[in-house]
XYZ file of C-alpha atoms in Angstrom:
320
model
C 100.259 94.224 75.852
C 97.646 95.110 73.248
C 95.106 92.533 72.017
C 96.928 92.239 68.698
C 100.311 91.559 70.332
C 98.766 88.922 72.605
C 97.433 87.209 69.500
C 100.884 87.345 67.942
C 102.394 85.763 71.046
C 99.806 82.940 71.055
C 100.469 82.232 67.393
C 104.164 81.924 68.150
C 103.338 79.662 71.112
C 101.277 77.362 68.896
C 104.154 77.170 66.363
C 106.545 76.185 69.151
C 104.099 73.560 70.486
C 103.842 72.076 66.990
C 107.613 71.760 66.892
C 107.724 70.199 70.350
C 104.978 67.669 69.537
C 106.849 66.674 66.405
C 110.062 66.274 68.421
C 108.305 64.224 71.137
C 105.573 62.292 69.328
C 105.277 59.394 71.767
C 102.430 59.271 74.232
C 103.321 60.635 77.655
C 106.439 62.549 76.496
C 104.521 65.885 76.464
C 101.820 66.078 79.169
C 99.543 69.147 78.858
C 97.932 70.210 82.098
C 94.822 71.165 80.065
C 94.478 68.786 77.140
C 92.173 71.269 75.401
C 94.491 74.208 75.801
C 95.770 74.301 72.198
C 92.321 73.869 70.740
C 91.015 76.692 72.949
C 93.810 79.050 71.787
C 93.059 78.220 68.114
C 89.397 79.100 68.735
C 90.470 82.355 70.312
C 92.715 83.250 67.362
C 89.927 82.398 64.933
C 87.610 84.729 66.742
C 85.096 82.030 67.883
C 86.050 82.568 71.548
C 86.190 86.020 73.138
C 87.669 85.252 76.564
C 91.427 85.037 76.857
C 92.384 81.315 76.841
C 94.306 79.722 79.743
C 98.069 79.665 79.682
C 99.827 76.701 78.075
C 101.272 74.532 80.850
C 102.953 71.178 80.252
C 105.654 68.780 81.348
C 108.190 67.237 78.946
C 110.005 64.011 80.018
C 113.569 64.018 78.745
C 115.692 60.905 78.513
C 119.344 61.734 79.190
C 121.659 59.167 77.567
C 124.623 59.378 79.897
C 123.873 58.698 82.624
C 120.591 56.899 81.938
C 118.265 59.230 83.808
C 115.076 61.162 83.138
C 114.340 64.865 83.705
C 110.863 66.321 83.833
C 110.864 69.801 82.471
C 107.830 71.789 83.676
C 106.971 74.686 81.361
C 104.495 77.540 81.758
C 103.998 80.008 78.833
C 102.636 83.386 80.014
C 100.260 84.915 77.487
C 102.956 87.489 76.548
C 105.680 84.883 75.990
C 108.108 85.100 74.095
C 108.205 88.799 74.938
C 108.247 88.034 78.663
C 110.230 85.311 80.491
C 109.254 81.724 80.182
C 108.648 79.828 83.438
C 110.782 76.652 83.548
C 111.617 74.118 86.212
C 113.586 70.877 85.799
C 113.290 68.041 88.283
C 114.543 64.479 88.605
C 114.286 61.861 91.287
C 118.021 61.204 90.813
C 118.995 64.742 91.958
C 119.213 65.918 95.554
C 118.029 69.413 96.494
C 121.386 71.098 95.981
C 121.893 69.536 92.591
C 118.406 70.471 91.476
C 118.855 74.003 92.736
C 122.094 74.385 90.716
C 120.594 72.722 87.624
C 117.690 75.183 87.557
C 119.953 78.100 88.326
C 122.134 77.208 85.337
C 119.050 76.678 83.086
C 117.486 80.020 84.184
C 120.805 81.838 83.582
C 121.013 80.351 80.046
C 117.414 81.290 79.161
C 118.110 84.829 80.443
C 120.537 85.344 77.550
C 117.721 85.218 74.978
C 116.311 88.435 73.542
C 112.576 89.244 73.932
C 110.695 87.641 71.047
C 112.874 84.562 70.830
C 111.305 81.156 71.360
C 113.404 79.181 73.827
C 111.781 75.912 74.919
C 113.622 73.885 72.361
C 116.841 75.628 73.337
C 116.181 74.829 76.988
C 115.695 71.181 76.112
C 118.930 71.125 74.186
C 120.747 72.827 77.087
C 119.491 70.133 79.507
C 120.541 67.390 77.108
C 123.980 68.859 76.687
C 124.700 70.048 80.244
C 122.664 68.077 82.797
C 124.976 65.014 82.918
C 127.550 66.768 85.172
C 124.828 67.401 87.780
C 124.220 63.651 87.991
C 127.786 62.389 87.677
C 129.397 64.703 90.230
C 126.877 63.874 92.983
C 128.762 65.352 95.882
C 130.821 68.034 94.136
C 128.362 69.970 92.035
C 129.341 73.564 92.707
C 129.869 76.548 90.538
C 133.430 77.851 90.844
C 132.439 81.273 89.555
C 130.147 81.949 92.545
C 132.112 80.281 95.409
C 134.128 83.456 96.104
C 131.059 85.717 96.406
C 127.703 85.488 98.147
C 125.066 83.526 96.375
C 121.818 85.442 95.860
C 118.626 83.369 96.192
C 114.975 84.204 95.712
C 112.833 83.676 98.756
C 109.208 83.039 97.785
C 105.896 82.879 99.611
C 102.837 81.609 97.887
C 99.165 81.900 99.089
C 97.114 79.106 97.500
C 93.327 78.757 97.454
C 91.211 75.694 96.854
C 87.441 75.276 96.979
C 87.974 72.529 99.582
C 90.588 70.133 100.971
C 89.010 67.031 102.510
C 90.596 63.767 101.332
C 93.078 62.094 103.625
C 95.421 61.028 100.797
C 95.532 64.561 99.454
C 96.199 65.998 102.899
C 99.015 63.519 103.349
C 100.477 64.353 99.949
C 100.553 68.054 100.831
C 102.201 67.530 104.235
C 104.747 65.067 102.779
C 105.689 67.489 100.020
C 106.079 70.385 102.509
C 108.399 68.407 104.812
C 110.393 66.810 101.959
C 111.132 70.077 100.203
C 112.290 72.127 103.209
C 109.497 74.680 102.973
C 107.417 76.114 105.815
C 103.828 77.266 106.076
C 100.411 75.720 106.689
C 97.586 73.856 105.040
C 94.085 74.755 106.278
C 91.764 71.850 105.528
C 88.021 71.956 104.998
C 86.061 74.419 102.924
C 87.687 76.587 101.759
C 91.145 75.103 101.703
C 94.034 77.574 102.063
C 97.745 76.804 101.812
C 100.663 79.155 102.502
C 104.083 77.848 101.515
C 107.383 79.714 101.825
C 111.031 78.960 101.122
C 113.550 79.195 98.269
C 111.822 79.772 94.962
C 112.903 76.412 93.481
C 111.483 74.482 96.469
C 108.170 76.398 96.469
C 107.729 75.890 92.719
C 108.411 72.139 93.074
C 105.868 71.994 95.923
C 103.338 73.782 93.736
C 104.023 71.353 90.902
C 103.867 68.312 93.165
C 100.469 69.036 94.697
C 98.851 70.159 91.458
C 99.770 67.256 89.256
C 98.310 65.149 87.887
C 94.702 66.254 88.243
C 93.933 68.911 90.955
C 92.002 71.447 88.905
C 90.153 73.575 91.526
C 93.254 75.197 92.991
C 95.034 78.416 92.207
C 97.875 80.602 93.515
C 96.184 83.888 94.406
C 99.219 85.807 95.566
C 102.969 85.375 95.546
C 105.656 87.425 97.289
C 109.361 87.232 96.459
C 112.508 88.868 97.770
C 116.175 88.480 96.917
C 118.432 87.409 99.729
C 122.046 86.363 100.214
C 121.332 84.359 103.347
C 119.418 81.213 104.030
C 116.108 83.088 104.200
C 115.436 82.071 107.847
C 114.897 85.697 108.842
C 112.212 86.047 106.217
C 110.085 83.098 107.269
C 106.747 83.611 108.990
C 106.582 79.938 110.024
C 108.970 77.444 111.627
C 107.675 74.299 109.940
C 104.999 73.084 107.484
C 101.925 71.950 109.407
C 98.255 71.270 108.936
C 96.008 74.017 110.354
C 92.999 72.395 111.994
C 90.125 74.739 112.825
C 86.650 73.970 114.140
C 83.939 73.376 111.572
C 81.146 75.989 111.590
C 78.037 74.260 112.923
C 77.217 70.601 113.282
C 77.428 68.754 109.950
C 77.234 65.267 111.389
C 78.690 62.759 108.972
C 78.561 65.129 105.971
C 81.845 65.706 104.214
C 80.975 69.276 103.251
C 81.808 71.453 106.213
C 82.722 75.144 106.260
C 85.631 76.088 108.476
C 85.263 78.621 111.280
C 86.741 81.602 109.460
C 86.612 83.649 112.631
C 89.322 81.368 113.999
C 91.296 81.784 110.785
C 91.084 85.526 111.249
C 92.476 85.186 114.758
C 95.245 82.984 113.406
C 96.202 85.728 110.910
C 96.088 88.418 113.577
C 98.384 86.383 115.797
C 100.684 85.767 112.858
C 100.933 89.509 112.281
C 101.455 90.293 115.952
C 104.192 87.649 116.290
C 106.128 88.997 113.274
C 106.477 92.785 113.710
C 109.802 92.660 111.816
C 108.038 92.115 108.464
C 106.279 95.432 108.405
C 108.343 96.708 105.492
C 107.779 93.912 102.972
C 104.956 92.518 100.908
C 104.060 89.793 103.433
C 103.047 92.477 105.898
C 101.130 94.285 103.179
C 99.190 91.123 102.366
C 98.394 90.411 106.041
C 97.382 94.060 106.639
C 95.052 93.801 103.655
C 93.358 90.757 105.080
C 92.960 92.418 108.499
C 91.655 95.590 106.983
C 89.038 93.628 105.033
C 88.029 91.645 108.089
C 88.364 94.434 110.607
C 84.634 95.121 110.785
C 83.529 91.485 110.503
C 81.416 90.318 113.439
C 82.164 87.157 115.399
C 81.300 84.239 113.212
C 78.509 82.626 115.170
C 75.701 82.557 112.576
C 75.345 81.426 108.965
C 74.774 84.988 107.759
C 77.968 86.125 109.452
C 79.856 83.197 107.956
C 78.601 84.151 104.437
C 79.654 87.754 105.065
C 83.155 86.665 105.932
C 83.269 84.302 102.890
C 82.393 87.349 100.789
C 85.266 89.329 102.350
C 87.634 86.411 101.715
C 86.621 86.487 98.082
C 88.022 90.006 97.795
C 91.597 88.910 98.380
C 91.650 85.223 97.462
């Protein structure tokens, strides 16, 4: 989109946020990931900031009257929203995985009926307030009759996530617990840098991403995402069989220091083995992504010295 049209979209987003904040005035009802996001956008529109501001990301806590339950609606507004699709995900501790999957499928289907240019967060909230009760009340029989007679198409997603570092034991436990609870597979490489790969159904991966980021992990970003539509359970698309922590040797002797660089040569070997063990994925984006890594690292020397480690870190920066 042109610069002018991006500004138009951001103005519409601010108007919608004003409406939402007036609808949910109580503290904690609307939780912005970046509390300065709206101010930054206003500065951009006024011309006092040149760089494109960050996307508006927030969570709205909805109280459903019958039954008495809460739904957290996670919202991400792309810069070009409302002319591109809004990213929404509803979650509740009272829903099991199947119910949550169906709830979000219904919500996504409803939002898909809106024309480009239409604001739809308020409509999404109203839809949840009007339609979510059945997903809670019919706990064991929440199915969609219209799709029982034909195959259900799901989106299989794989996300490659980068963090400056992953050290803390409680954070590592949170990541592993989320991976196992949400039926996703992949790995978490601890140390510096920290790299996470998570794969599974789109709804589960997005909930994993939401879970590990909130409330305050700032130095983390999803650098690449691959998705494919499937009518099966996605098992044939997985590169991993479980979600595990990837423990590599630290580069050098750091003693008691909690600032150690991982042996990226070992990570390279891990990726090479991953590619060799999965020849069937040569025709999809996962293979492309791995091939790109190997092409970038193909001339890297063995990582035995600090200079060689820095060279590999530089190579990593090209794709992460």
